Tab-separated table of C-alpha atoms and ligand atoms in Angstrom:
chain	number	residue	atom	x	y	z
A	54	MET	CA	62.057	-10.354	7.565
A	55	LEU	CA	62.368	-13.269	9.958
A	56	SER	CA	64.189	-15.583	7.579
A	57	ARG	CA	66.463	-18.380	8.642
A	58	SER	CA	66.057	-18.314	12.386
A	59	VAL	CA	62.314	-18.893	11.990
A	60	LEU	CA	62.835	-21.871	9.770
A	61	ARG	CA	65.500	-23.349	11.977
A	62	ALA	CA	63.409	-22.984	15.097
A	63	ALA	CA	60.360	-24.307	13.286
A	64	THR	CA	62.220	-27.362	12.104
A	65	ASN	CA	63.737	-28.033	15.520
A	66	GLY	CA	60.369	-27.621	17.115
A	67	ALA	CA	58.782	-29.965	14.616
A	68	ARG	CA	61.263	-32.688	15.468
A	69	SER	CA	61.137	-32.514	19.168
A	70	SER	CA	58.171	-30.835	20.752
A	71	SER	CA	54.506	-30.075	20.875
A	72	LEU	CA	55.107	-27.640	18.054
A	73	VAL	CA	54.651	-30.641	15.761
A	74	GLN	CA	50.930	-30.674	16.446
A	75	THR	CA	50.308	-27.003	16.887
A	76	ALA	CA	52.290	-25.009	14.401
A	77	THR	CA	50.918	-24.240	10.955
A	78	LEU	CA	53.876	-24.073	8.612
A	79	PRO	CA	53.710	-21.418	5.899
A	80	GLY	CA	52.245	-22.548	2.601
A	81	LYS	CA	54.429	-22.830	-0.474
A	82	SER	CA	53.232	-19.551	-1.885
A	83	GLN	CA	53.930	-17.751	1.345
A	84	CYS	CA	57.211	-16.177	2.134
A	85	LEU	CA	59.511	-18.597	3.912
A	86	SER	CA	60.094	-15.979	6.535
A	87	SER	CA	56.445	-16.283	7.525
A	88	VAL	CA	55.804	-16.659	11.163
A	89	LEU	CA	54.104	-19.668	12.675
A	90	ARG	CA	50.438	-19.673	13.564
A	91	VAL	CA	50.056	-21.060	17.010
A	92	PRO	CA	46.919	-21.889	18.962
A	93	ALA	CA	46.602	-20.136	22.283
A	94	GLN	CA	47.082	-23.296	24.341
A	95	SER	CA	50.634	-23.790	23.073
A	96	ARG	CA	51.937	-20.271	23.633
A	97	ARG	CA	54.257	-21.334	26.421
A	98	SER	CA	56.018	-24.015	24.408
A	99	ILE	CA	56.633	-21.412	21.728
A	100	SER	CA	58.380	-18.997	24.047
A	101	VAL	CA	60.692	-21.828	25.123
A	102	TYR	CA	62.038	-21.751	21.589
A	103	GLY	CA	62.569	-17.999	21.656
A	104	TYR	CA	59.337	-17.062	19.955
A	105	THR	CA	57.109	-14.195	20.913
A	106	GLN	CA	53.394	-14.621	20.552
A	107	ALA	CA	51.866	-11.790	18.510
A	108	LYS	CA	48.513	-10.570	17.239
A	109	ALA	CA	47.917	-8.117	14.436
A	110	LEU	CA	44.807	-6.345	13.163
A	111	VAL	CA	44.997	-7.096	9.450
A	112	TYR	CA	42.947	-6.627	6.264
A	113	SER	CA	43.277	-8.449	2.982
A	114	LYS	CA	40.720	-6.434	0.989
A	115	TYR	CA	39.403	-2.885	1.126
A	116	GLY	CA	36.140	-2.028	2.836
A	117	GLU	CA	34.689	-0.746	6.079
A	118	PRO	CA	36.968	-1.576	9.024
A	119	LYS	CA	34.264	-3.590	10.825
A	120	ASP	CA	33.862	-5.779	7.730
A	121	VAL	CA	37.455	-6.330	6.653
A	122	LEU	CA	39.640	-6.144	9.767
A	123	SER	CA	40.474	-9.380	11.566
A	124	LEU	CA	42.822	-10.374	14.322
A	125	HIS	CA	45.620	-12.625	13.141
A	126	THR	CA	47.670	-14.645	15.618
A	127	HIS	CA	51.226	-15.524	14.784
A	128	SER	CA	54.604	-15.703	16.451
A	129	ILE	CA	57.855	-13.902	15.949
A	130	SER	CA	61.309	-15.448	16.175
A	131	ALA	CA	64.184	-14.085	18.216
A	132	PRO	CA	65.759	-11.186	16.296
A	133	HIS	CA	69.041	-11.634	14.500
A	134	GLY	CA	71.406	-9.279	12.700
A	135	SER	CA	69.961	-5.788	12.710
A	136	GLN	CA	66.443	-6.903	13.609
A	137	VAL	CA	64.579	-5.546	16.605
A	138	ASN	CA	61.613	-7.149	18.344
A	139	LEU	CA	59.019	-4.728	19.629
A	140	ARG	CA	55.998	-4.668	21.873
A	141	LEU	CA	53.199	-2.182	21.277
A	142	LEU	CA	52.688	0.494	23.887
A	143	THR	CA	50.059	2.621	22.211
A	144	ALA	CA	48.770	3.308	18.697
A	145	PRO	CA	46.103	5.820	17.675
A	146	MET	CA	43.274	5.383	15.179
A	147	ASN	CA	43.541	8.353	12.844
A	148	PRO	CA	41.043	9.253	10.089
A	149	ALA	CA	43.651	8.433	7.424
A	150	ASP	CA	44.005	4.891	8.834
A	151	VAL	CA	40.330	4.284	8.109
A	152	ASN	CA	40.542	5.821	4.625
A	153	GLN	CA	43.481	3.519	3.947
A	154	ILE	CA	41.447	0.445	4.926
A	155	GLN	CA	38.556	1.706	2.791
A	156	GLY	CA	40.976	1.842	-0.150
A	157	VAL	CA	40.379	5.559	-0.746
A	158	TYR	CA	43.704	6.832	0.558
A	159	PRO	CA	46.552	7.459	-1.891
A	160	SER	CA	49.109	5.393	0.008
A	161	LYS	CA	48.225	1.727	0.164
A	162	PRO	CA	50.469	-0.647	2.086
A	163	PRO	CA	51.080	-3.744	-0.054
A	164	PHE	CA	49.225	-6.945	0.827
A	165	VAL	CA	51.888	-9.483	1.774
A	166	SER	CA	52.070	-12.981	3.251
A	167	THR	CA	54.888	-12.264	5.690
A	168	LEU	CA	52.772	-12.875	8.790
A	169	GLY	CA	51.386	-16.164	7.508
A	170	THR	CA	47.838	-14.913	6.960
A	171	ALA	CA	45.534	-17.052	4.819
A	172	GLU	CA	45.333	-14.216	2.252
A	173	PRO	CA	48.072	-11.646	1.594
A	174	SER	CA	47.276	-8.760	3.909
A	175	ALA	CA	48.385	-5.496	5.468
A	176	VAL	CA	48.499	-4.501	9.120
A	177	GLY	CA	46.384	-1.424	9.938
A	178	GLY	CA	47.622	1.760	11.596
A	179	ASN	CA	50.284	4.260	10.697
A	180	GLU	CA	51.772	5.478	13.940
A	181	GLY	CA	52.376	4.283	17.467
A	182	ALA	CA	54.895	3.887	20.263
A	183	PHE	CA	56.677	0.570	20.741
A	184	GLU	CA	59.075	-0.765	23.352
A	185	VAL	CA	62.154	-2.738	22.363
A	186	ILE	CA	62.005	-6.218	23.880
A	187	SER	CA	65.070	-7.745	22.208
A	188	THR	CA	67.669	-6.914	19.589
A	189	GLY	CA	69.808	-8.841	17.120
A	190	ALA	CA	73.574	-8.912	17.565
A	191	GLY	CA	74.069	-6.331	14.808
A	192	VAL	CA	71.803	-3.686	16.312
A	193	LYS	CA	73.882	-0.634	17.204
A	194	ASN	CA	71.774	2.022	18.849
A	195	LEU	CA	68.821	0.282	20.425
A	196	ALA	CA	68.556	-1.763	23.603
A	197	LYS	CA	65.844	-3.564	25.528
A	198	GLY	CA	63.493	-1.058	27.156
A	199	ASP	CA	64.037	1.735	24.604
A	200	TRP	CA	60.971	3.351	23.091
A	201	VAL	CA	60.739	3.748	19.353
A	202	ILE	CA	58.385	4.944	16.653
A	203	MET	CA	58.355	3.888	13.023
A	204	LYS	CA	60.285	6.116	10.646
A	205	LYS	CA	57.698	5.910	7.900
A	206	THR	CA	53.948	5.583	7.769
A	207	GLY	CA	52.427	2.475	6.166
A	208	GLN	CA	54.362	-0.044	8.283
A	209	GLY	CA	51.337	-1.234	10.271
A	210	THR	CA	51.165	-0.319	13.951
A	211	TRP	CA	48.012	-2.109	15.129
A	212	ARG	CA	49.867	-5.154	16.342
A	213	THR	CA	50.904	-6.366	19.749
A	214	HIS	CA	54.422	-7.178	18.569
A	215	ALA	CA	56.531	-6.564	15.513
A	216	GLN	CA	59.944	-7.379	14.152
A	217	LEU	CA	61.586	-4.592	12.194
A	218	GLU	CA	64.997	-3.512	11.029
A	219	GLU	CA	66.786	-0.978	13.212
A	220	SER	CA	66.944	1.343	10.189
A	221	GLN	CA	63.124	1.500	10.102
A	222	LEU	CA	62.908	2.950	13.599
A	223	ILE	CA	63.382	6.270	15.341
A	224	LYS	CA	64.659	5.962	18.894
A	225	ILE	CA	63.157	8.245	21.518
A	226	GLU	CA	66.407	9.485	22.955
A	227	ASN	CA	65.085	10.547	26.313
A	228	LYS	CA	61.792	9.025	27.330
A	229	GLU	CA	61.985	10.662	30.751
A	230	GLY	CA	58.890	12.794	31.323
A	231	LEU	CA	57.028	11.336	28.346
A	232	SER	CA	54.078	8.959	28.251
A	233	PRO	CA	53.502	6.262	25.609
A	234	LEU	CA	50.462	8.243	24.451
A	235	GLN	CA	52.543	11.354	23.802
A	236	VAL	CA	55.180	9.378	21.918
A	237	GLY	CA	52.636	7.282	20.027
A	238	THR	CA	50.739	10.294	18.697
A	239	VAL	CA	53.596	12.677	17.929
A	240	SER	CA	54.600	11.709	14.413
A	241	VAL	CA	51.472	12.538	12.391
A	242	ASN	CA	49.284	15.299	13.822
A	243	PRO	CA	51.758	17.514	15.695
A	244	VAL	CA	54.256	17.210	12.829
A	245	THR	CA	51.528	18.177	10.336
A	246	ALA	CA	50.530	21.258	12.339
A	247	TYR	CA	54.160	22.222	12.938
A	248	ARG	CA	55.205	22.028	9.289
A	249	MET	CA	52.107	23.767	7.954
A	250	ILE	CA	52.634	26.710	10.302
A	251	ARG	CA	56.374	26.944	9.680
A	252	ASP	CA	56.614	26.160	5.977
A	253	PHE	CA	53.715	28.024	4.349
A	254	CYS	CA	53.998	31.448	5.873
A	255	GLU	CA	56.879	33.827	6.436
A	256	TRP	CA	55.862	35.093	9.822
A	257	ASP	CA	57.183	38.435	10.843
A	258	TRP	CA	58.758	37.419	14.142
A	259	MET	CA	59.158	41.090	15.042
A	260	ARG	CA	55.371	41.202	15.162
A	261	ALA	CA	54.927	38.245	17.516
A	262	GLY	CA	51.446	38.393	18.991
A	263	GLU	CA	50.126	40.558	16.142
A	264	GLU	CA	49.627	37.973	13.422
A	265	TRP	CA	46.960	35.312	13.157
A	266	LEU	CA	46.165	31.946	11.742
A	267	ILE	CA	42.635	30.661	11.237
A	268	GLN	CA	41.682	26.996	11.194
A	269	ASN	CA	38.701	24.683	11.057
A	270	GLY	CA	38.601	21.239	12.673
A	271	ALA	CA	40.186	23.017	15.628
A	272	ASN	CA	39.198	20.249	18.035
A	273	SER	CA	41.091	17.619	16.036
A	274	GLY	CA	44.548	16.329	16.923
A	275	VAL	CA	46.080	18.600	14.298
A	276	GLY	CA	43.919	21.527	15.407
A	277	ARG	CA	44.884	21.210	19.036
A	278	ALA	CA	48.537	20.970	18.050
A	279	ALA	CA	48.232	24.110	15.900
A	280	ILE	CA	46.673	26.023	18.809
A	281	GLN	CA	49.541	25.117	21.119
A	282	LEU	CA	52.285	25.749	18.591
A	283	GLY	CA	50.676	29.091	17.739
A	284	ARG	CA	50.679	30.017	21.409
A	285	GLU	CA	54.357	28.996	21.717
A	286	TRP	CA	55.386	30.977	18.648
A	287	GLY	CA	53.386	34.132	19.277
A	288	ILE	CA	50.767	33.498	16.606
A	289	LYS	CA	47.162	34.204	17.542
A	290	THR	CA	44.634	31.571	16.507
A	291	LEU	CA	41.040	31.887	15.346
A	292	ASN	CA	39.526	28.451	15.717
A	293	VAL	CA	36.393	26.962	14.213
A	294	VAL	CA	34.718	23.946	15.837
A	295	ARG	CA	31.445	22.137	15.340
A	296	GLU	CA	28.626	22.976	17.702
A	297	ARG	CA	27.923	20.387	20.423
A	298	LYS	CA	24.512	19.011	21.393
A	299	THR	CA	23.923	21.644	24.073
A	300	PRO	CA	25.121	25.252	24.501
A	301	GLU	CA	26.850	24.165	27.717
A	302	GLU	CA	28.861	21.504	25.927
A	303	THR	CA	29.816	23.980	23.203
A	304	ALA	CA	30.916	26.498	25.822
A	305	ALA	CA	32.946	23.799	27.583
A	306	LEU	CA	34.703	22.855	24.343
A	307	LYS	CA	35.499	26.494	23.582
A	308	GLN	CA	36.921	26.924	27.061
A	309	GLU	CA	39.016	23.766	26.728
A	310	LEU	CA	40.629	25.080	23.563
A	311	LYS	CA	41.149	28.496	25.123
A	312	ASP	CA	42.899	26.809	28.030
A	313	LEU	CA	45.272	25.288	25.480
A	314	GLY	CA	46.039	28.757	24.147
A	315	ALA	CA	43.364	29.438	21.507
A	316	THR	CA	42.784	33.175	21.126
A	317	VAL	CA	39.242	32.980	19.702
A	318	VAL	CA	36.980	29.952	19.251
A	319	VAL	CA	33.778	30.080	17.192
A	320	THR	CA	31.399	27.420	15.972
A	321	GLU	CA	30.885	26.657	12.299
A	322	GLU	CA	27.372	28.132	12.606
A	323	GLU	CA	28.736	31.362	14.070
A	324	MET	CA	31.264	31.585	11.249
A	325	LEU	CA	28.639	31.142	8.561
A	326	THR	CA	26.349	33.893	9.871
A	327	GLY	CA	26.591	37.637	9.203
A	328	GLY	CA	28.169	38.602	12.507
A	329	PHE	CA	31.406	36.767	11.757
A	330	ARG	CA	32.914	39.593	9.678
A	331	ASP	CA	32.483	41.989	12.585
A	332	LEU	CA	33.906	39.490	15.017
A	333	VAL	CA	37.020	39.059	12.849
A	334	LYS	CA	37.347	42.826	12.410
A	335	GLU	CA	37.205	43.392	16.112
A	336	ALA	CA	39.587	40.568	17.009
A	337	THR	CA	42.192	41.655	14.458
A	338	ARG	CA	41.918	45.353	15.309
A	339	GLY	CA	40.279	46.220	12.034
A	340	GLY	CA	42.733	44.062	10.093
A	341	ARG	CA	45.863	45.693	11.560
A	342	GLU	CA	46.714	42.221	12.878
A	343	PRO	CA	46.569	40.221	9.643
A	344	ILE	CA	45.326	36.654	9.333
A	345	ARG	CA	48.185	35.217	7.324
A	346	LEU	CA	47.486	31.501	7.229
A	347	ALA	CA	44.408	29.283	7.023
A	348	LEU	CA	44.511	25.575	7.842
A	349	ASN	CA	41.651	23.649	6.297
A	350	CYS	CA	40.715	20.038	7.030
A	351	VAL	CA	36.967	20.362	6.397
A	352	GLY	CA	36.308	21.834	2.917
A	353	GLY	CA	32.977	23.102	1.556
A	354	LYS	CA	31.473	26.406	2.758
A	355	ASN	CA	33.547	26.200	5.863
A	356	ALA	CA	36.794	26.417	3.853
A	357	THR	CA	35.445	29.272	1.722
A	358	ALA	CA	34.641	31.237	4.862
A	359	LEU	CA	38.176	30.729	6.181
A	360	ALA	CA	39.699	31.948	2.918
A	361	LYS	CA	37.620	35.147	2.983
A	362	THR	CA	39.227	36.231	6.246
A	363	LEU	CA	42.777	36.062	4.898
A	364	ALA	CA	44.965	39.116	4.330
A	365	PRO	CA	46.301	39.636	0.776
A	366	ASP	CA	49.117	37.302	-0.315
A	367	SER	CA	48.319	34.781	2.416
A	368	HIS	CA	48.183	30.999	2.120
A	369	MET	CA	45.432	28.498	2.761
A	370	VAL	CA	46.737	24.981	3.301
A	371	THR	CA	44.295	22.135	2.809
A	372	TYR	CA	45.291	18.939	4.576
A	373	GLY	CA	42.010	17.084	5.073
A	374	ALA	CA	38.458	16.862	3.752
A	375	MET	CA	36.314	15.808	6.709
A	376	SER	CA	33.042	17.161	5.206
A	377	LYS	CA	33.810	15.403	1.877
A	378	GLN	CA	32.841	18.684	0.170
A	379	PRO	CA	35.150	20.283	-2.406
A	380	VAL	CA	36.871	23.580	-1.737
A	381	ALA	CA	35.067	26.287	-3.773
A	382	LEU	CA	36.691	29.711	-4.022
A	383	PRO	CA	35.409	33.080	-5.213
A	384	SER	CA	37.701	34.137	-8.078
A	385	GLY	CA	38.274	37.536	-6.472
A	386	LEU	CA	40.313	35.907	-3.723
A	387	LEU	CA	42.769	34.747	-6.371
A	388	ILE	CA	42.684	37.836	-8.597
A	389	PHE	CA	42.550	40.716	-6.150
A	390	LYS	CA	43.952	39.237	-2.970
A	391	ASN	CA	46.515	36.961	-4.595
A	392	LEU	CA	45.776	34.227	-2.098
A	393	ILE	CA	47.781	31.055	-2.512
A	394	PHE	CA	46.168	27.661	-2.051
A	395	ASP	CA	48.381	24.745	-1.093
A	396	GLY	CA	47.988	21.174	0.061
A	397	PHE	CA	50.073	19.303	2.601
A	398	TRP	CA	50.555	15.591	3.147
A	399	VAL	CA	52.807	14.638	6.021
A	400	SER	CA	53.576	11.127	4.685
A	401	ARG	CA	55.119	12.427	1.493
A	402	TRP	CA	56.793	15.327	3.279
A	403	GLY	CA	58.293	12.925	5.866
A	404	ASP	CA	59.634	10.558	3.215
A	405	LYS	CA	61.371	13.482	1.500
A	406	ASN	CA	62.634	15.086	4.703
A	407	PRO	CA	63.481	12.264	7.135
A	408	GLU	CA	65.966	14.287	9.191
A	409	LEU	CA	63.727	17.289	9.456
A	410	LYS	CA	60.868	14.998	10.475
A	411	GLU	CA	62.995	13.598	13.301
A	412	ASN	CA	63.984	17.102	14.402
A	413	THR	CA	60.359	18.208	14.335
A	414	ILE	CA	59.342	15.210	16.453
A	415	ASN	CA	62.123	15.946	18.945
A	416	ASP	CA	61.102	19.569	19.135
A	417	VAL	CA	57.490	18.666	19.935
A	418	LEU	CA	58.591	16.038	22.468
A	419	GLN	CA	60.785	18.617	24.171
A	420	MET	CA	57.792	20.958	24.472
A	421	THR	CA	55.812	17.991	25.814
A	422	ARG	CA	58.421	17.165	28.469
A	423	THR	CA	58.357	20.724	29.722
A	424	GLY	CA	54.554	20.779	29.886
A	425	ARG	CA	54.156	23.229	26.996
A	426	PHE	CA	52.455	20.725	24.701
A	427	LYS	CA	49.477	18.892	26.162
A	428	ASP	CA	48.044	15.474	25.345
A	429	ILE	CA	44.997	15.115	23.155
A	430	PRO	CA	41.906	13.739	24.916
A	431	VAL	CA	41.710	10.020	24.240
A	432	ASP	CA	39.179	7.267	24.157
A	433	GLU	CA	41.456	4.460	25.287
A	434	VAL	CA	40.844	0.978	23.923
A	435	LYS	CA	42.683	-1.581	26.007
A	436	TRP	CA	44.085	-4.441	23.956
A	437	ASN	CA	45.080	-7.621	25.785
A	438	TRP	CA	45.376	-11.293	24.862
A	439	LYS	CA	41.651	-11.801	25.307
A	440	SER	CA	40.582	-8.871	23.077
A	441	GLU	CA	38.398	-9.978	20.185
A	442	GLY	CA	39.085	-8.821	16.640
A	443	THR	CA	35.473	-7.671	16.211
A	444	GLU	CA	35.678	-5.463	19.286
A	445	LEU	CA	38.933	-3.850	18.114
A	446	ALA	CA	37.544	-3.376	14.598
A	447	GLU	CA	34.374	-1.691	15.944
A	448	ASN	CA	36.534	0.883	17.640
A	449	VAL	CA	38.373	1.585	14.396
A	450	GLN	CA	34.991	1.960	12.665
A	451	GLY	CA	34.014	4.770	15.057
A	452	THR	CA	36.973	6.929	14.025
A	453	LEU	CA	35.277	8.925	11.258
A	454	GLY	CA	32.065	9.575	13.178
A	455	GLY	CA	33.395	12.621	15.019
A	456	TYR	CA	31.977	14.049	18.284
A	457	ARG	CA	34.082	11.506	20.174
A	458	SER	CA	35.175	12.123	23.727
A	459	GLY	CA	38.710	11.745	22.422
A	460	LYS	CA	40.847	10.118	19.787
A	461	GLY	CA	40.582	6.327	19.752
A	462	VAL	CA	43.880	4.885	20.937
A	463	PHE	CA	44.878	1.241	21.335
A	464	THR	CA	46.881	0.573	24.462
A	465	PHE	CA	48.430	-2.856	24.685
A	466	THR	CA	48.218	-4.227	28.205
A	467	GLY	CA	49.008	-7.867	27.518
A	468	GLY	CA	52.770	-8.193	28.067
A	469	ASP	CA	54.771	-10.849	26.200
A	470	GLU	CA	53.754	-14.483	25.879
B	137	NAP	N1	47.465	15.791	5.152
B	137	NAP	C1	48.081	15.288	6.192
B	137	NAP	O1	49.284	15.050	6.172
B	137	NAP	C2	47.290	14.998	7.422
B	137	NAP	C3	47.927	14.626	8.614
B	137	NAP	C4	47.156	14.415	9.742
B	137	NAP	C5	45.780	14.554	9.681
B	137	NAP	N2	45.215	14.880	8.493
B	137	NAP	C6	43.759	15.087	8.364
B	137	NAP	O2	43.401	16.054	9.316
B	137	NAP	C7	42.093	15.833	9.733
B	137	NAP	C8	42.079	15.746	11.240
B	137	NAP	O3	42.800	14.599	11.610
B	137	NAP	P1	43.070	14.277	13.148
B	137	NAP	O4	43.746	12.991	13.290
B	137	NAP	O5	43.687	15.475	13.752
B	137	NAP	O6	41.550	14.178	13.611
B	137	NAP	P2	40.895	13.634	14.930
B	137	NAP	O7	41.698	14.069	16.094
B	137	NAP	O8	40.596	12.197	14.764
B	137	NAP	O9	39.540	14.439	14.895
B	137	NAP	C9	38.711	14.466	13.772
B	137	NAP	C10	38.172	15.872	13.672
B	137	NAP	O10	37.410	16.001	12.487
B	137	NAP	C11	36.239	16.717	12.787
B	137	NAP	N3	35.194	16.347	11.858
B	137	NAP	C12	34.734	15.117	11.595
B	137	NAP	N4	33.779	15.160	10.645
B	137	NAP	C13	33.609	16.474	10.333
B	137	NAP	C14	32.760	17.188	9.440
B	137	NAP	N5	31.884	16.551	8.673
B	137	NAP	N6	32.871	18.527	9.389
B	137	NAP	C15	33.755	19.176	10.165
B	137	NAP	N7	34.603	18.553	11.021
B	137	NAP	C16	34.511	17.219	11.110
B	137	NAP	C17	35.911	16.325	14.203
B	137	NAP	O11	35.130	17.338	14.746
B	137	NAP	P3	34.401	17.162	16.151
B	137	NAP	O12	35.413	17.498	17.173
B	137	NAP	O13	33.322	18.162	16.077
B	137	NAP	O14	33.915	15.752	16.221
B	137	NAP	C18	37.285	16.233	14.851
B	137	NAP	O15	37.709	17.463	15.344
B	137	NAP	C19	41.621	14.573	9.012
B	137	NAP	O16	40.956	14.963	7.839
B	137	NAP	C20	42.916	13.886	8.665
B	137	NAP	O17	42.790	13.034	7.566
B	137	NAP	C21	45.924	15.099	7.382
């Protein structure tokens, strides 16, 4: 990726400066475009030669994030051709990122030596917002200061800086009115909710406000997006959340989701008790307002209960498995109700539909600018030059635990060195 300019600068540096003592040249087996590893004390001499100091949270084997993630320091050359140098603004820690590091996720970024790591490795993270800090002479549509996101997942976003091709990036055309958090979290969860609602059900738009969707994991990033999109599109939402430690906290969570536009919010416990059927009957006016779509990211009994509320010929889309329990279905739902069970994976969908993905992102960002799509609550993890790898990795580890005050999000506050 960095190719000749890295080598040239490395060689020049080796002849004439303190780089001689401090730079670790890539090993023979490593890609020649590898970046130099530079001790902290020589950062300044590096930038003199047009290098940007960078750190990346990498893994070279699968396992628990706290055990396998480490912080790798390297430097990035000035961009040439169609290359773009980027600085991280913000990058979330999503459940799939952890599954990927554990080696149990279907897409596995290849382990490579491009960054000059001791072992071939991959950079963690699948989405995030970056700012352009410099561009090669052949870059056409990006300039310093622009905000971008990566076109595809699997590129590695947990890094302070990156060098990518212009073709790998989506430019945020109008960043006015948007925050890095909104841009950095738009491409996975909101897109997933948007496509599942639009692509798996033929809503009768003449009946806006009289049709429903039901979902579990309603407090998740996807769930909150589905609530808001439902509200925007005239679809009522029946939302299932996990009970909190105290009744007050549960009530507060329900209210928070209602403030976003949720029509009804129940706990998992409430759904799994006898009264739920009556509650659904009452909310849907005895079924005259059909529940036409179920979004399932939990599985187990919870998913079965969602399916039972669906009107005939409806779809249930499974997109996650947070309880790690399989989806079990009474046969009658298939035979007599003709329910259709689908799965959705935004990574594959996005690779097949790159233009539609970009349009979907722009649509959500437009709603965000106009205040119609609210931020998810976040548990911000500030990342600066002094941040330790272990501390960053611990935060990644917490992602699957649930009951967090908000989604873990790295925010880079270190500037360029
Ligand atoms: N297929 C796709 O393309 C796709 C795309 C995006 C996300 N996803 C999946 O969607 C799910 C949500 O992702 P996200 O990023 O939106 O999540 P998130 O914001 O990080 O939140 C995780 C959610 O999972 C819930 N949860 C955790 N363990 C649970 C359990 N054992 N039973 C029930 N709920 C549990 C949490 O509930 P509490 O609020 O009670 O803690 C929380 O609401 C994940 O499974 C993720 O892998 C799939």
